[in-house]
Tab-separated table of C-alpha atoms and ligand atoms in Angstrom:
chain	number	residue	atom	x	y	z
A	1	MET	CA	1.808	15.015	57.981
A	2	ARG	CA	3.628	11.928	56.707
A	3	GLN	CA	4.932	11.847	53.175
A	4	GLN	CA	1.788	10.367	51.193
A	5	ILE	CA	2.603	8.051	48.263
A	6	VAL	CA	0.967	6.489	45.442
A	7	ALA	CA	2.825	4.058	43.372
A	8	GLY	CA	1.711	2.384	40.241
A	9	ASN	CA	3.355	-1.103	39.672
A	10	TRP	CA	2.765	-1.876	35.756
A	11	LYS	CA	4.018	-5.551	36.417
A	12	MET	CA	4.574	-7.231	32.968
A	13	ASN	CA	1.954	-5.021	31.201
A	14	LYS	CA	2.200	-2.797	27.788
A	15	ILE	CA	4.295	-2.594	25.293
A	16	LEU	CA	6.441	0.885	25.206
A	17	GLU	CA	4.093	2.738	23.071
A	18	GLU	CA	1.160	2.120	25.268
A	19	GLY	CA	3.353	2.782	28.284
A	20	LEU	CA	4.350	6.263	26.874
A	21	GLU	CA	0.748	6.993	26.303
A	22	LEU	CA	-0.373	5.858	29.735
A	23	THR	CA	2.367	8.258	31.175
A	24	ARG	CA	1.264	11.021	29.040
A	25	ALA	CA	-2.102	10.548	30.019
A	26	ILE	CA	-1.179	10.219	33.868
A	27	LEU	CA	0.783	13.467	33.703
A	28	GLU	CA	-1.959	15.223	31.823
A	29	LYS	CA	-4.724	14.254	34.541
A	30	VAL	CA	-2.656	14.551	37.602
A	31	GLU	CA	-2.198	18.264	38.282
A	32	LYS	CA	-0.902	18.908	41.795
A	33	PRO	CA	-0.472	15.621	43.682
A	34	SER	CA	-0.513	16.090	47.442
A	35	GLY	CA	2.063	13.553	47.906
A	36	LEU	CA	4.541	11.788	45.750
A	37	VAL	CA	3.309	9.727	42.550
A	38	VAL	CA	5.933	6.828	41.949
A	39	ILE	CA	5.499	4.598	38.581
A	40	ALA	CA	7.086	1.398	38.283
A	41	PRO	CA	7.287	0.249	34.443
A	42	PRO	CA	9.037	-2.816	33.080
A	43	TYR	CA	12.635	-2.481	32.711
A	44	PRO	CA	13.182	-1.477	29.268
A	45	TYR	CA	10.965	1.667	29.226
A	46	LEU	CA	12.707	2.860	32.680
A	47	ARG	CA	15.151	5.510	30.803
A	48	GLU	CA	12.611	6.997	28.529
A	49	LEU	CA	9.493	7.115	31.184
A	50	GLY	CA	12.146	8.693	33.646
A	51	LYS	CA	13.011	11.424	31.105
A	52	MET	CA	9.159	12.230	31.119
A	53	LEU	CA	8.510	12.186	34.765
A	54	LYS	CA	11.770	14.173	35.621
A	55	VAL	CA	10.184	17.382	34.384
A	56	ARG	CA	7.243	16.981	36.751
A	57	LYS	CA	7.411	17.813	40.249
A	58	HIS	CA	6.482	15.057	42.700
A	59	PHE	CA	6.756	12.387	39.840
A	60	HIS	CA	9.328	9.479	40.310
A	61	LEU	CA	10.585	6.316	38.640
A	62	ALA	CA	10.669	3.032	40.404
A	63	ALA	CA	11.733	-0.358	39.213
A	64	GLN	CA	9.771	-3.304	40.236
A	65	ASN	CA	12.814	-5.411	41.298
A	66	CYS	CA	16.622	-5.668	41.460
A	67	HIS	CA	19.275	-8.271	41.454
A	68	GLN	CA	20.930	-8.699	44.996
A	69	GLU	CA	24.477	-8.816	43.738
A	70	GLU	CA	26.430	-6.061	42.767
A	71	LYS	CA	27.420	-7.081	39.330
A	72	GLY	CA	28.701	-10.174	37.357
A	73	ALA	CA	27.714	-13.407	35.738
A	74	TYR	CA	23.950	-13.299	36.299
A	75	THR	CA	22.460	-13.509	32.885
A	76	GLY	CA	19.158	-11.639	32.564
A	77	GLU	CA	19.607	-9.817	35.647
A	78	VAL	CA	19.554	-6.191	36.281
A	79	SER	CA	21.895	-4.755	39.339
A	80	ALA	CA	20.902	-1.427	41.411
A	81	ASP	CA	23.937	0.248	40.027
A	82	MET	CA	22.424	-0.236	36.514
A	83	LEU	CA	18.707	1.121	38.028
A	84	ALA	CA	20.407	4.162	39.338
A	85	SER	CA	22.248	5.066	36.237
A	86	VAL	CA	18.726	4.967	34.284
A	87	GLY	CA	17.128	7.340	37.243
A	88	CYS	CA	15.414	4.983	39.343
A	89	GLU	CA	14.546	6.578	42.673
A	90	PHE	CA	12.770	3.570	44.258
A	91	VAL	CA	12.839	-0.074	43.669
A	92	ILE	CA	9.904	-2.207	44.574
A	93	ILE	CA	11.284	-5.307	46.737
A	94	GLY	CA	9.634	-8.585	48.175
A	95	HIS	CA	6.591	-8.558	45.874
A	96	SER	CA	4.452	-11.429	46.820
A	97	GLU	CA	4.831	-12.504	43.023
A	98	ARG	CA	8.354	-12.303	43.439
A	99	ARG	CA	8.210	-14.311	46.458
A	100	GLN	CA	5.867	-16.744	44.984
A	101	TYR	CA	6.792	-17.330	41.470
A	102	PHE	CA	10.606	-16.619	41.788
A	103	LYS	CA	10.736	-18.214	45.332
A	104	GLU	CA	12.667	-14.971	46.804
A	105	LYS	CA	13.136	-15.695	50.526
A	106	ASN	CA	13.727	-13.142	53.305
A	107	GLU	CA	17.249	-13.318	53.394
A	108	VAL	CA	17.745	-12.606	49.633
A	109	LEU	CA	15.257	-9.677	50.029
A	110	ALA	CA	17.325	-8.594	52.741
A	111	ALA	CA	20.206	-8.491	50.166
A	112	LYS	CA	18.160	-6.635	47.592
A	113	VAL	CA	17.061	-3.918	50.433
A	114	ASN	CA	21.156	-3.382	51.052
A	115	VAL	CA	21.883	-2.876	47.408
A	116	THR	CA	19.189	-0.760	46.628
A	117	LEU	CA	19.901	1.712	49.650
A	118	ALA	CA	23.817	1.396	48.809
A	119	ARG	CA	22.895	3.107	45.365
A	120	GLY	CA	21.149	5.959	47.082
A	121	MET	CA	17.633	4.494	45.936
A	122	ARG	CA	14.512	3.833	48.286
A	123	PRO	CA	13.060	0.527	48.738
A	124	ILE	CA	9.384	0.012	48.517
A	125	PHE	CA	9.327	-3.138	50.565
A	126	CYS	CA	6.207	-5.399	50.468
A	127	CYS	CA	4.929	-7.752	52.984
A	128	GLY	CA	1.437	-9.215	53.531
A	129	GLU	CA	0.013	-12.685	54.566
A	130	PRO	CA	-1.739	-15.118	52.553
A	131	LEU	CA	-5.338	-16.270	53.077
A	132	HIS	CA	-4.935	-19.290	55.482
A	133	ILE	CA	-2.783	-16.980	57.773
A	134	ARG	CA	-5.497	-14.585	57.841
A	135	GLU	CA	-8.048	-17.236	58.474
A	136	VAL	CA	-6.157	-18.464	61.684
A	137	ASP	CA	-5.623	-14.620	62.685
A	138	THR	CA	-1.731	-15.132	62.910
A	139	HIS	CA	-1.448	-12.260	60.385
A	140	VAL	CA	0.261	-9.852	62.444
A	141	GLY	CA	3.080	-12.403	63.412
A	142	TYR	CA	3.486	-13.505	59.889
A	143	VAL	CA	4.309	-9.905	58.729
A	144	ALA	CA	6.406	-9.025	61.720
A	145	LYS	CA	8.708	-11.935	61.016
A	146	GLN	CA	8.942	-10.479	57.234
A	147	LEU	CA	10.135	-7.321	58.519
A	148	LYS	CA	12.377	-8.523	61.040
A	149	ALA	CA	14.267	-10.759	58.507
A	150	SER	CA	14.379	-8.052	55.697
A	151	LEU	CA	14.558	-5.050	57.357
A	152	PHE	CA	15.462	-4.685	60.920
A	153	HIS	CA	19.013	-5.151	60.258
A	154	LEU	CA	19.054	-1.749	58.883
A	155	LYS	CA	20.706	1.057	60.578
A	156	GLU	CA	18.326	3.948	61.277
A	157	GLU	CA	19.523	6.531	59.002
A	158	ASP	CA	19.248	3.706	56.412
A	159	PHE	CA	15.710	2.462	57.716
A	160	LYS	CA	14.315	6.273	57.413
A	161	LYS	CA	14.418	5.907	53.586
A	162	VAL	CA	12.062	2.898	53.432
A	163	VAL	CA	8.699	2.791	52.399
A	164	ILE	CA	6.731	-0.081	53.331
A	165	ALA	CA	3.874	-1.671	51.688
A	166	TYR	CA	1.287	-3.742	53.132
A	167	GLU	CA	-0.075	-5.951	50.690
A	168	PRO	CA	-2.276	-8.987	52.168
A	169	ILE	CA	-1.844	-11.521	49.097
A	170	TRP	CA	-5.598	-12.574	49.226
A	171	ALA	CA	-6.393	-9.087	48.011
A	172	ILE	CA	-3.762	-8.701	44.964
A	173	GLY	CA	-5.235	-8.988	41.795
A	174	THR	CA	-8.475	-10.612	43.352
A	175	GLY	CA	-10.874	-7.724	43.513
A	176	ARG	CA	-11.319	-8.587	47.364
A	177	THR	CA	-9.900	-5.571	48.877
A	178	ALA	CA	-9.052	-5.558	52.516
A	179	THR	CA	-11.718	-3.297	54.752
A	180	SER	CA	-10.238	0.090	55.625
A	181	LEU	CA	-10.455	-1.335	59.012
A	182	GLN	CA	-8.134	-4.707	58.483
A	183	ALA	CA	-5.778	-2.350	56.569
A	184	GLN	CA	-5.549	0.449	59.576
A	185	GLU	CA	-5.166	-2.593	61.984
A	186	MET	CA	-2.254	-4.041	60.459
A	187	HIS	CA	-0.518	-0.792	59.529
A	188	HIS	CA	-0.793	0.368	63.109
A	189	ALA	CA	0.857	-3.148	64.294
A	190	ILE	CA	3.537	-2.230	61.773
A	191	ARG	CA	4.021	1.041	62.931
A	192	VAL	CA	4.216	-0.212	66.706
A	193	LEU	CA	6.870	-2.762	65.386
A	194	VAL	CA	8.817	-0.199	63.932
A	195	ALA	CA	8.676	2.190	66.909
A	196	LYS	CA	9.903	-0.702	68.953
A	197	LYS	CA	12.888	-1.244	66.798
A	198	TYR	CA	13.717	2.341	65.789
A	199	GLY	CA	11.859	4.546	67.929
A	200	LYS	CA	8.466	6.520	67.805
A	201	ILE	CA	10.014	9.426	65.737
A	202	VAL	CA	11.153	7.150	63.138
A	203	ALA	CA	7.813	5.078	63.258
A	204	ASP	CA	5.880	7.993	62.770
A	205	ALA	CA	7.553	9.121	59.606
A	206	THR	CA	7.759	5.921	58.180
A	207	PRO	CA	5.409	5.688	54.891
A	208	ILE	CA	3.227	2.553	55.194
A	209	LEU	CA	1.190	2.020	51.537
A	210	TYR	CA	-1.499	-0.284	51.405
A	211	GLY	CA	-1.852	-2.513	48.365
A	212	GLY	CA	-4.532	-5.008	47.303
A	213	SER	CA	-7.314	-4.386	44.672
A	214	CYS	CA	-6.936	-0.567	45.734
A	215	ASN	CA	-9.248	1.294	42.865
A	216	ALA	CA	-10.875	4.808	42.229
A	217	GLN	CA	-13.739	3.744	44.396
A	218	ASN	CA	-12.060	2.584	48.000
A	219	ALA	CA	-8.963	4.369	47.601
A	220	ALA	CA	-10.301	7.460	49.738
A	221	ASP	CA	-11.705	5.196	52.208
A	222	LEU	CA	-8.601	3.204	52.810
A	223	PHE	CA	-6.045	6.284	52.737
A	224	SER	CA	-8.287	8.123	55.417
A	225	GLN	CA	-7.391	5.812	57.950
A	226	PRO	CA	-4.554	7.555	60.244
A	227	ASP	CA	-1.796	4.682	59.338
A	228	VAL	CA	-2.211	4.292	55.648
A	229	ASP	CA	-0.199	6.862	53.887
A	230	GLY	CA	-1.136	5.936	50.313
A	231	GLY	CA	-1.096	2.971	48.194
A	232	LEU	CA	1.014	0.485	45.852
A	233	ILE	CA	-1.417	-0.115	42.974
A	234	GLY	CA	-1.217	-2.739	40.593
A	235	GLY	CA	-4.299	-3.283	38.215
A	236	ALA	CA	-5.773	0.074	38.407
A	237	SER	CA	-2.397	1.814	37.698
A	238	LEU	CA	-2.665	0.541	34.083
A	239	LYS	CA	-5.558	3.134	33.304
A	240	ALA	CA	-4.823	6.888	33.658
A	241	GLU	CA	-8.259	7.953	34.764
A	242	ASP	CA	-8.125	5.436	37.508
A	243	PHE	CA	-4.939	5.755	38.722
A	244	ALA	CA	-5.278	9.908	38.975
A	245	ALA	CA	-8.597	9.305	40.921
A	246	ILE	CA	-6.501	7.330	43.127
A	247	VAL	CA	-3.827	9.914	43.284
A	248	ALA	CA	-6.266	12.742	44.250
A	249	ALA	CA	-7.270	10.467	47.249
A	250	MET	CA	-4.227	11.033	49.227
A	251	LYS	CA	-4.586	12.676	52.164
A	252	LYS	CA	-4.267	16.633	51.879
B	301	PEP	C1	0.070	-5.477	43.512
B	301	PEP	O1	0.412	-6.258	42.777
B	301	PEP	O2	0.944	-4.819	44.325
B	301	PEP	C2	-1.494	-5.010	43.651
B	301	PEP	C3	-1.669	-4.229	44.794
B	301	PEP	O3	-2.103	-5.379	42.650
B	301	PEP	P1	-3.364	-5.028	42.325
B	301	PEP	O4	-3.835	-3.695	42.978
B	301	PEP	O5	-3.786	-5.232	40.927
B	301	PEP	O6	-4.457	-5.836	43.575
């Protein structure tokens, strides 16, 4: 079976004490996950949380973003090198909020993917269409363009480390989840695209996560789809009980 992953993206939520408490509660509630559990807290807590996660098998630390340049005069930014040095193993890249609010374009995201891989971390690359694209039924082509522009320049050995997260923008934080069939349709289409570029063996091994109002109630249905390999979770990752239930819904 492909690697299954549930990743929690805390976004800009929780002060340090709350984050530590949430992590303690998650570690207590999640006993033997059937796949990887990834937690992406805000930057200032990475090191401390990383120490807590490190002692537990299957738990991994992620950053929510990184800068595309290696280093230099970029006040307020954080490099891939820095993230690796505090124990990050994954970096979320191309989240729709970064694309929307920080105007991150496909080319910049390709550079972020490159620096992440160059520092030995794995990108969790987000793709997904806005509502108006879904409504005119061009969502597969839209996502294909995102993948081609930001990932398909990679050599096979690098691409193998990538995790893809399909996150329809109309489902993020809206309470409106894609149906499991809509998710499966897109995940399958993504896998076919990857197979065309890198071959079937690589495509079959690529984890493709679903994100967008995934919660304790709908996770099992979404994750039961053959091409859905877990989830990237926003809101529901902020409650230990809900997050643990989502982790428990991973394929066994
Ligand atoms: C996300 O932001 O990646 C996400 C999936 O958010 P939510 O689960 O809150 O929709």
